[in-house]
Structure formats: C-alpha cells, structure tokens
Coordinates of C-alpha atoms and ligand atoms in Angstrom, one line a residue:
X248 CA -24.6 5.6 -12.1
X249 CA -23.4 8.4 -9.8
X250 CA -26.8 8.6 -8.1
X251 CA -27.0 4.9 -7.1
X252 CA -23.4 4.6 -6.3
X253 CA -22.6 4.1 -2.6
X254 CA -19.4 6.1 -1.6
X255 CA -16.7 3.5 -1.2
X256 CA -14.7 4.6 1.9
X257 CA -12.9 1.4 2.6
X258 CA -9.1 0.9 2.7
X259 CA -9.2 -0.2 -1.0
X260 CA -10.7 -0.3 -3.5
X261 CA -10.9 3.4 -3.2
X262 CA -13.1 5.8 -5.2
X263 CA -11.7 6.3 -8.7
X264 CA -11.3 9.5 -10.7
X265 CA -13.6 9.6 -13.7
X266 CA -10.8 10.0 -16.2
X267 CA -9.0 6.9 -14.7
X268 CA -12.1 4.9 -15.3
X269 CA -12.6 6.4 -18.8
X270 CA -9.0 5.4 -19.7
X271 CA -10.0 1.8 -19.4
X272 CA -13.0 2.1 -21.7
X273 CA -11.1 1.5 -24.9
X274 CA -11.4 -0.9 -27.7
X275 CA -9.3 -4.0 -27.9
X276 CA -5.7 -3.0 -28.1
X277 CA -2.7 -5.1 -28.8
X278 CA -0.2 -5.3 -26.0
X279 CA 2.5 -4.5 -28.6
X280 CA 0.6 -1.7 -30.4
X281 CA 2.9 1.4 -30.6
X282 CA 0.4 3.5 -28.7
X283 CA 0.4 1.0 -25.8
X284 CA 4.2 0.7 -25.8
X285 CA 4.2 4.4 -25.2
X286 CA 1.5 4.2 -22.4
X287 CA 3.2 1.4 -20.6
X288 CA 6.7 2.9 -21.0
X289 CA 5.5 6.3 -19.7
X290 CA 3.7 4.6 -16.7
X291 CA 6.9 2.9 -15.7
X292 CA 8.8 6.2 -15.9
X293 CA 6.1 7.9 -13.7
X294 CA 6.2 5.1 -11.2
X295 CA 9.9 5.9 -10.6
X296 CA 8.9 9.5 -9.8
X297 CA 6.1 8.5 -7.5
X298 CA 8.3 6.1 -5.5
X299 CA 11.2 8.6 -5.6
X300 CA 13.4 5.9 -6.9
X301 CA 15.1 7.2 -10.0
X302 CA 17.5 4.3 -10.5
X303 CA 15.2 1.4 -9.4
X304 CA 13.5 -1.1 -11.6
X305 CA 9.7 -1.0 -11.7
X306 CA 7.7 -4.2 -12.3
X307 CA 3.9 -4.2 -13.0
X308 CA 2.1 -7.5 -12.9
X309 CA -1.5 -8.6 -13.4
X310 CA -2.5 -9.5 -9.9
X311 CA -3.1 -7.9 -6.5
X312 CA -0.8 -6.7 -3.8
X313 CA -0.5 -10.2 -2.5
X314 CA 1.2 -11.3 -5.7
X315 CA 3.8 -8.7 -5.0
X316 CA 4.6 -10.6 -1.8
X317 CA 5.0 -13.8 -3.8
X318 CA 7.3 -11.9 -6.2
X319 CA 9.4 -10.6 -3.4
X320 CA 9.8 -14.1 -1.8
X321 CA 10.4 -16.0 -5.0
X322 CA 13.0 -13.6 -6.4
X323 CA 14.8 -12.5 -3.3
X324 CA 14.8 -15.4 -0.9
X325 CA 16.6 -18.7 -1.0
X326 CA 15.4 -21.5 1.2
X327 CA 16.5 -21.0 4.8
X328 CA 17.2 -17.3 4.5
X329 CA 16.3 -15.4 7.7
X330 CA 13.7 -12.7 7.5
X331 CA 12.7 -10.2 10.2
X332 CA 9.2 -8.9 10.0
X333 CA 8.3 -5.7 11.9
X334 CA 4.8 -6.7 12.9
X335 CA 2.1 -4.0 13.3
X336 CA -0.9 -6.0 12.2
X337 CA -2.3 -9.0 10.4
X338 CA -0.8 -8.1 7.0
X339 CA 2.7 -8.6 8.5
X340 CA 1.6 -12.1 9.6
X341 CA 0.3 -12.9 6.2
X342 CA 3.4 -11.5 4.4
X343 CA 5.5 -13.6 6.8
X344 CA 3.4 -16.6 6.0
X345 CA 4.0 -16.0 2.3
X346 CA 7.7 -15.7 2.8
X347 CA 7.7 -19.0 4.7
X348 CA 6.0 -20.8 1.8
X349 CA 9.1 -20.0 -0.3
X350 CA 11.4 -21.3 2.4
X351 CA 12.0 -18.0 4.4
X352 CA 13.0 -18.5 8.0
X353 CA 10.6 -15.8 9.4
X354 CA 10.9 -14.1 12.8
X355 CA 7.9 -11.9 13.7
X356 CA 8.9 -8.9 15.8
X357 CA 5.7 -8.0 17.6
X358 CA 4.7 -4.8 19.4
X359 CA 3.4 -4.7 23.0
X360 CA -0.2 -4.9 21.8
X361 CA -2.8 -4.2 19.1
X362 CA -2.5 -0.6 17.9
X363 CA 1.1 -0.2 18.9
X364 CA 4.3 -0.7 17.0
X365 CA 7.7 -2.3 17.9
X366 CA 10.1 0.3 19.3
X367 CA 13.2 1.2 17.4
X368 CA 15.3 -0.3 20.2
X369 CA 13.5 -3.7 19.8
X370 CA 14.3 -3.7 16.1
X371 CA 18.0 -2.9 16.8
X372 CA 18.2 -5.7 19.4
X373 CA 16.7 -8.2 16.9
X374 CA 19.1 -7.2 14.2
X375 CA 22.0 -7.6 16.6
X376 CA 20.9 -11.0 17.7
X377 CA 20.8 -12.6 14.3
X378 CA 21.9 -12.0 10.7
X379 CA 18.9 -11.3 8.5
X380 CA 18.8 -11.5 4.7
X381 CA 15.7 -9.3 4.6
X382 CA 13.6 -7.1 6.9
X383 CA 10.0 -6.4 6.0
X384 CA 8.2 -3.3 7.2
X385 CA 4.5 -2.7 6.5
X386 CA 4.3 1.1 6.1
X387 CA 0.6 1.1 6.9
X388 CA -1.0 -2.0 8.3
X389 CA -4.5 -1.9 7.1
X390 CA -5.8 -4.1 9.9
X391 CA -4.7 -1.8 12.7
X392 CA -4.3 1.6 11.0
X393 CA -0.7 1.8 12.4
X394 CA 2.0 3.7 10.5
X395 CA 5.6 2.5 10.7
X396 CA 8.4 5.1 10.5
X397 CA 10.0 3.6 7.4
X398 CA 12.6 6.3 7.1
X399 CA 14.0 5.8 10.6
X400 CA 13.8 2.0 10.6
X401 CA 15.6 1.9 7.2
X402 CA 18.3 4.2 8.5
X403 CA 18.8 1.9 11.5
X404 CA 19.0 -1.2 9.3
X405 CA 21.5 0.5 6.9
X406 CA 23.7 1.4 9.9
X407 CA 23.6 -1.9 11.9
X408 CA 23.0 -4.5 9.2
X409 CA 23.9 -3.0 5.8
X410 CA 23.6 -6.3 3.9
X411 CA 20.0 -6.8 4.9
X412 CA 17.5 -6.1 2.1
X413 CA 14.9 -3.6 3.2
X414 CA 11.4 -4.5 1.9
X415 CA 8.4 -2.2 2.4
X416 CA 4.8 -3.3 2.0
X417 CA 3.4 -0.1 0.8
X418 CA 0.1 -1.5 -0.4
X419 CA -1.9 0.8 1.8
X420 CA 0.5 3.8 1.6
X421 CA 2.3 4.4 -1.7
X422 CA 0.9 7.5 -3.2
X423 CA -0.6 8.6 0.2
X424 CA 2.1 8.5 2.8
X425 CA 5.6 10.0 2.5
X426 CA 8.0 7.6 0.8
X427 CA 11.4 8.5 -0.7
X428 CA 12.5 5.0 -1.6
X429 CA 16.0 5.7 -2.9
X430 CA 16.9 8.4 -0.4
X431 CA 15.8 6.2 2.5
X432 CA 17.7 3.2 1.2
X433 CA 14.6 1.0 0.7
X434 CA 15.3 -2.0 -1.6
X435 CA 11.8 -3.1 -2.5
X436 CA 8.7 -1.0 -2.2
X437 CA 5.5 -2.8 -3.3
X438 CA 1.9 -1.8 -3.8
X439 CA -1.3 -2.6 -5.5
X440 CA -3.4 -0.5 -7.9
X441 CA -6.6 -0.2 -5.9
X442 CA -5.4 1.7 -2.9
X443 CA -3.7 5.1 -2.8
X444 CA -2.7 4.8 -6.5
X445 CA -6.4 5.1 -7.3
X446 CA -6.7 2.5 -10.0
X447 CA -9.2 -0.4 -10.1
X448 CA -7.9 -3.7 -8.5
X449 CA -5.8 -5.9 -10.7
X450 CA -2.2 -4.6 -10.7
X451 CA 0.7 -5.6 -8.4
X452 CA 3.5 -3.0 -8.5
X453 CA 7.1 -3.4 -7.3
X454 CA 9.9 -1.0 -7.3
X455 CA 13.2 -2.8 -6.9
X456 CA 16.6 -1.3 -6.2
X457 CA 19.6 -2.2 -8.4
X458 CA 21.1 -4.0 -5.4
X459 CA 18.0 -6.2 -4.9
X460 CA 17.6 -6.7 -8.7
X461 CA 21.2 -8.0 -8.9
X462 CA 20.4 -10.5 -6.1
X463 CA 17.4 -11.7 -8.0
X464 CA 19.2 -11.9 -11.4
X465 CA 22.2 -13.7 -9.8
X466 CA 20.1 -16.1 -7.8
X467 CA 21.2 -19.6 -8.6
X468 CA 18.8 -21.7 -6.4
X469 CA 16.1 -23.6 -8.1
X470 CA 13.3 -21.1 -9.2
X471 CA 10.3 -21.3 -7.0
X472 CA 7.9 -19.4 -9.2
X473 CA 7.4 -18.8 -13.0
X474 CA 5.0 -16.0 -13.6
X475 CA 6.5 -13.5 -11.2
X476 CA 10.2 -14.2 -12.1
X477 CA 12.2 -11.0 -12.3
X478 CA 14.6 -12.8 -14.7
X479 CA 11.7 -13.3 -17.1
X480 CA 10.1 -9.9 -16.7
X481 CA 13.2 -7.6 -16.4
X482 CA 13.9 -7.6 -20.1
X483 CA 10.2 -7.1 -20.8
X484 CA 10.0 -4.1 -18.5
X485 CA 13.1 -2.6 -20.1
X486 CA 11.7 -3.1 -23.6
X487 CA 8.4 -1.4 -22.7
X488 CA 10.4 1.5 -21.3
X489 CA 12.4 1.6 -24.6
X490 CA 9.0 1.5 -26.4
X491 CA 9.9 -1.7 -28.1
X492 CA 7.6 -4.7 -28.5
X493 CA 8.2 -7.8 -26.4
X494 CA 6.3 -10.6 -24.8
X495 CA 6.5 -12.9 -21.8
X496 CA 2.8 -12.9 -20.6
X497 CA 0.0 -10.6 -21.7
X498 CA -0.2 -7.5 -19.5
X499 CA -3.6 -6.2 -18.4
X500 CA -3.7 -3.5 -21.2
X501 CA -6.7 -1.5 -20.0
X502 CA -5.6 -1.4 -16.4
X503 CA -2.2 -0.1 -17.4
X504 CA -3.9 2.7 -19.4
X505 CA -5.8 3.5 -16.2
X506 CA -2.6 3.4 -14.2
X507 CA -0.9 5.8 -16.6
X508 CA -3.8 8.3 -16.2
X509 CA -3.8 8.1 -12.4
X510 CA 0.0 8.4 -12.3
X511 CA -0.3 11.6 -14.3
X512 CA -2.3 13.1 -11.4
X513 CA 0.2 11.8 -8.8
X514 CA 3.2 13.1 -10.7
X515 CA 1.6 16.5 -11.1
X516 CA 1.5 16.8 -7.3
X517 CA 5.3 16.5 -7.2
X518 CA 6.6 20.0 -7.9
X519 CA 10.2 19.0 -8.8
X520 CA 9.8 15.5 -9.9
X521 CA 11.4 13.2 -7.4
X522 CA 10.9 15.2 -4.3
X523 CA 8.0 15.4 -1.8
X524 CA 4.4 15.2 -3.0
X525 CA 1.7 17.6 -2.1
X526 CA -0.5 14.5 -1.8
X527 CA 1.3 13.5 1.4
X528 CA 0.2 16.7 3.1
X529 CA -3.3 16.3 1.6
X530 CA -3.6 12.8 3.2
X531 CA -2.3 14.1 6.5
X532 CA -5.0 16.8 6.4
X533 CA -7.8 14.3 5.4
X534 CA -6.7 12.0 8.1
X535 CA -6.9 14.7 10.7
X536 CA -10.3 15.8 9.5
X537 CA -11.7 12.2 10.0
X538 CA -9.8 11.4 13.2
X539 CA -10.7 14.8 14.9
X540 CA -14.4 14.3 14.0
X541 CA -14.5 10.8 15.3
X542 CA -12.7 11.7 18.5
X543 CA -15.1 14.7 19.0
X544 CA -17.9 12.1 18.8
X545 CA -16.2 10.3 21.8
X546 CA -14.8 7.4 19.8
X547 CA -11.3 5.9 20.4
X548 CA -8.8 5.3 17.7
X549 CA -7.1 1.9 17.4
X550 CA -3.5 3.3 17.1
X551 CA -2.4 4.0 20.7
X552 CA -0.8 7.3 19.6
X553 CA -1.8 9.8 17.0
X554 CA 1.9 10.0 15.9
X555 CA 1.8 6.4 14.7
X556 CA -1.6 6.5 13.1
X557 CA -1.8 6.1 9.4
X558 CA -3.0 8.9 7.2
X559 CA -4.5 6.7 4.5
X560 CA -7.2 5.1 6.8
X561 CA -8.7 5.5 10.2
X562 CA -9.2 2.4 12.5
X563 CA -11.6 3.3 15.3
X564 CA -13.3 1.3 18.1
X565 CA -17.1 1.0 18.2
X566 CA -18.3 3.0 21.2
X567 CA -19.5 1.2 24.2
X568 CA -23.1 0.0 23.9
X569 CA -23.2 0.3 20.1
X570 CA -23.6 -2.9 18.1
X571 CA -20.9 -3.0 15.3
X572 CA -22.9 -4.7 12.5
X573 CA -25.9 -2.4 13.2
X574 CA -23.6 0.7 13.0
X575 CA -22.1 -0.4 9.7
X576 CA -25.6 -1.1 8.3
X577 CA -26.8 2.3 9.4
X578 CA -23.8 4.0 7.8
X579 CA -24.4 2.1 4.5
X580 CA -28.1 3.0 4.6
X581 CA -26.8 6.6 4.4
X582 CA -24.9 5.8 1.2
X583 CA -21.4 5.3 2.5
X584 CA -19.5 2.0 2.7
X585 CA -16.9 1.6 5.4
X586 CA -15.1 -1.6 6.5
X587 CA -15.3 -3.7 9.6
X588 CA -12.4 -4.8 11.6
X589 CA -9.9 -7.4 10.4
X590 CA -7.5 -8.3 13.2
X591 CA -8.2 -11.8 14.6
X592 CA -9.9 -11.7 18.0
X593 CA -10.5 -7.9 17.7
X594 CA -12.4 -7.7 14.4
X595 CA -15.7 -7.2 16.1
X596 CA -14.6 -4.3 18.2
X597 CA -13.6 -1.7 15.5
X598 CA -14.2 -0.4 12.0
X599 CA -12.1 1.3 9.4
X600 CA -12.6 4.2 7.1
X601 CA -10.3 4.6 4.1
X602 CA -9.4 8.1 2.9
X603 CA -7.1 7.7 0.0
X604 CA -6.5 9.3 -3.5
X605 CA -9.4 11.5 -4.6
X606 CA -11.2 11.1 -1.3
X607 CA -8.3 12.8 0.3
X608 CA -7.1 15.1 -2.4
X609 CA -10.3 16.5 -3.9
X610 CA -12.2 18.4 -1.2
X611 CA -14.7 19.6 -3.8
X612 CA -16.0 16.0 -3.8
X613 CA -16.9 16.2 -0.1
X614 CA -16.2 12.5 0.5
X615 CA -14.9 13.2 4.0
X616 CA -17.9 15.4 5.1
X617 CA -20.3 12.9 3.6
X618 CA -18.7 10.1 5.5
X619 CA -18.5 11.9 8.8
X620 CA -22.1 13.0 8.5
X621 CA -23.2 9.4 7.8
X622 CA -21.3 8.1 10.8
X623 CA -22.8 10.8 13.0
X624 CA -26.4 10.2 11.8
X625 CA -25.9 6.4 12.1
X626 CA -24.7 6.8 15.7
X627 CA -27.7 9.1 16.5
X628 CA -30.1 6.6 14.9
X629 CA -28.8 3.9 17.3
X630 CA -29.3 6.1 20.3
X631 CA -25.7 6.9 21.0
X632 CA -25.1 9.5 23.6
X633 CA -22.5 12.0 22.2
X634 CA -20.2 13.6 24.7
X635 CA -21.4 17.0 25.9
X636 CA -19.0 19.8 25.4
Ligands
LIG821 C1 -4.5 -4.6 0.9 C2 -3.1 -4.9 1.4 C3 -2.4 -6.0 1.0 C4 -3.0 -7.0 0.0 O1 -3.3 -6.5 -1.2 P1 -4.3 -7.2 -2.2 O2 -4.4 -6.3 -3.3 O3 -5.6 -7.3 -1.4 O4 -3.8 -8.5 -2.5 C5 -1.1 -6.2 1.5 N1 -0.6 -5.4 2.4 C6 -1.3 -4.3 2.8 C7 -0.6 -3.4 3.8 C8 -2.6 -4.1 2.4 O5 -3.2 -3.0 2.8

C-alpha cells in the first residue's frame, strides 16, 4: 500500500499515523462494551487536555466539521439572535450561511481584501455598534491560509461585550495552532477529525464552555435540530466519561478508537497536561520550511503578511506564466497531492499545501521535503524560470 500511496498534502484529510489506522481495524464492537466505554471516556478526557479546557464539555458526533456548525447554531442561537462573523475567507461565509439557516441575524465583518484579516479596531467598532449574542472567529481559514489572532480577539470581546458567546471554528487548526480555550475565554471551539487531529474523516468535535452549555440546556425556543441536540447528548457524553453504558444514537465506534489513539500522541506533546503543546512549535517550523522554500522559488503567499499566515497550511499563488491545472498535475505525477484554490473568483490563481499532524511533527517521514521537491520539479518541467540568487 505504501508504495502506491500518493502523499496527501492537502488541508485535510491529512496523512494518518499507522497506529491510528490500525486502531480502526477491529472486529465489531458494541457501543456499550466495557472496553469501548473506557476508550470513549478516555478520548473525551484527552480532548479537554488538547483544547486546554479542563472544565468544558466535549461532544463528539458522527459527521464532519460542518455538522459542528449546525450543532453550534441549533443549540446556541434563537431565531433573530445577532451574530458577528470575523471573515477571513469562504469558511466564514459558509458558517454564516449555516447560522442563518437556524435564524441567526448574521453580520459579516470583512477584511480589506483576500489574504488580509479584519483589524482589531474594526472588530471593536462592530461590537460597539450593535449587541451580538455570538461572535464567530475562524482560527485558520482554509480557503485563504489566513490565521486569526483568537487570543487577542477573545480578550477584546470579553472586555467590550462580555455577554457575547465566543465561537472558534478550529477545524483547520485545533491540534496544530496554539489554542488555550479556557484561558482565552473561548466558549465553543469546534473541529473535525481529518485535519490536525490526524484521524480519518467522520467526526465532528465540539468543546463547549459551561456558560455556553447552560445557554443550550436552558434554551426554551422550539428545537431546530434533533441529532445534534446538546440536551440529548449531554447526559450521554457524561455517561461515557463515567464509563457507564448509555444510548441516544450509535457513535462511530471505530473512528472513536482511532481518535483515542491519535489523542494519545497529541497529549504526549503537552508536557504539563493543559499547557502549551510542542506540536504548535512543530507546526510553526513546518510552515516556515514550506513557506521559505516557496518564496525562494519566487512564489507569493496568499496571506498579505507572514504574521497572519496559518501554520497548518500554505496558500500560494501560481507564478506568472504557469498554468495552474498543469502544475497540480505535474506535482501529482511526482507522487504528491496538493489542493487547488477555493475562494470564489480567486480559486484559479492559487494552490494550497496542508502540513498538519504527522506531516509537521515527524521529520523522519520527510513529507515536507518530498512535497517541496515535487513542487520544484513540477515547476521546472513546465519551464518556470526560478529567480537567480
Ligand atoms: C474543513 C473545514 C471546515 C469544514 O469541515 P468538513 O469536515 O469538511 O465539514 C470548516 N471550517 C474550516 C476552517 C475548515 O477548514
């Protein structure tokens, strides 16, 4: 399998550790078998460590990251509630669209242009102009490769609008970018299994503060969803953590086994449990390796400043005179899969390289070198003139 496998360097699904895949290769197991209660309970405990949210409530659902948007909307919004979305790319538009489906009154706060992010002053002005029930921050927007400064924005919100729930879309960041959910005052951080958590696609993960959980459990408006109801799942998640059998809907048993295994690696990178992770530094270093190499090739990054470029992926423009689809094909012929652009109107002008989980943390696997080499050879094969030093 390894020989024929093309290296998957997209912003999720990422490359998976062999022991994570092996964890899924198990015989049929009851979702209430004692051994599985232990696995699921342990995984929930480890999620709290990874999110640095010791008193928050984890939820793990069968689904993808998008389902975590639905869960946020259905449990925490009532029709007409105002939501401010800090927009750094298309995922913010889509999350906003989802919130609107559940009756959210959504304001998109946009940056000056693609690759930029709204300034702190802009966010402060928006919060002063209107009372918002919720603010949504995409930590890493996968369409632009832009990183938001969640810590600083959350501190601002806590100061000027303390009742506003702070929601972080961490689908392309949790496990890769620095996040200290509880210390930063983030109410909901959500992610999906197939990105920096390093688990095959199929799990939506939410970490919900006690304040947000209370709002969801106290919510009296007519329910707008069934499967993702926190009221339904809260006792189930509590039972799993207590290693007691319970049932609302069947959890994806094998994926949760894989999650538990991957979380073991993530937690091991956190020396004192809830504090900083070595993985964050490893992703910073991996990101610099990729970005430095591409810039040395004469390519231009999509983020307008390095200091707001994500560390989990790199979005980079095609150089002038190089045909995008031809470049992606030439890279894939060299055994590496990267992703095209995603932002409407700009998609044909840039491509994206994901460098998360083992691709960032296991230099011995040489994923970054292999990818950089493939890009270089592909550019050469298309007659690209590299800058002379
Ligand atoms: C991938 C992604 C999503 C959507 O997750 P799916 O698992 O594809 O549904 C949402 N937000 C961000 C920032 C993402 O990168």
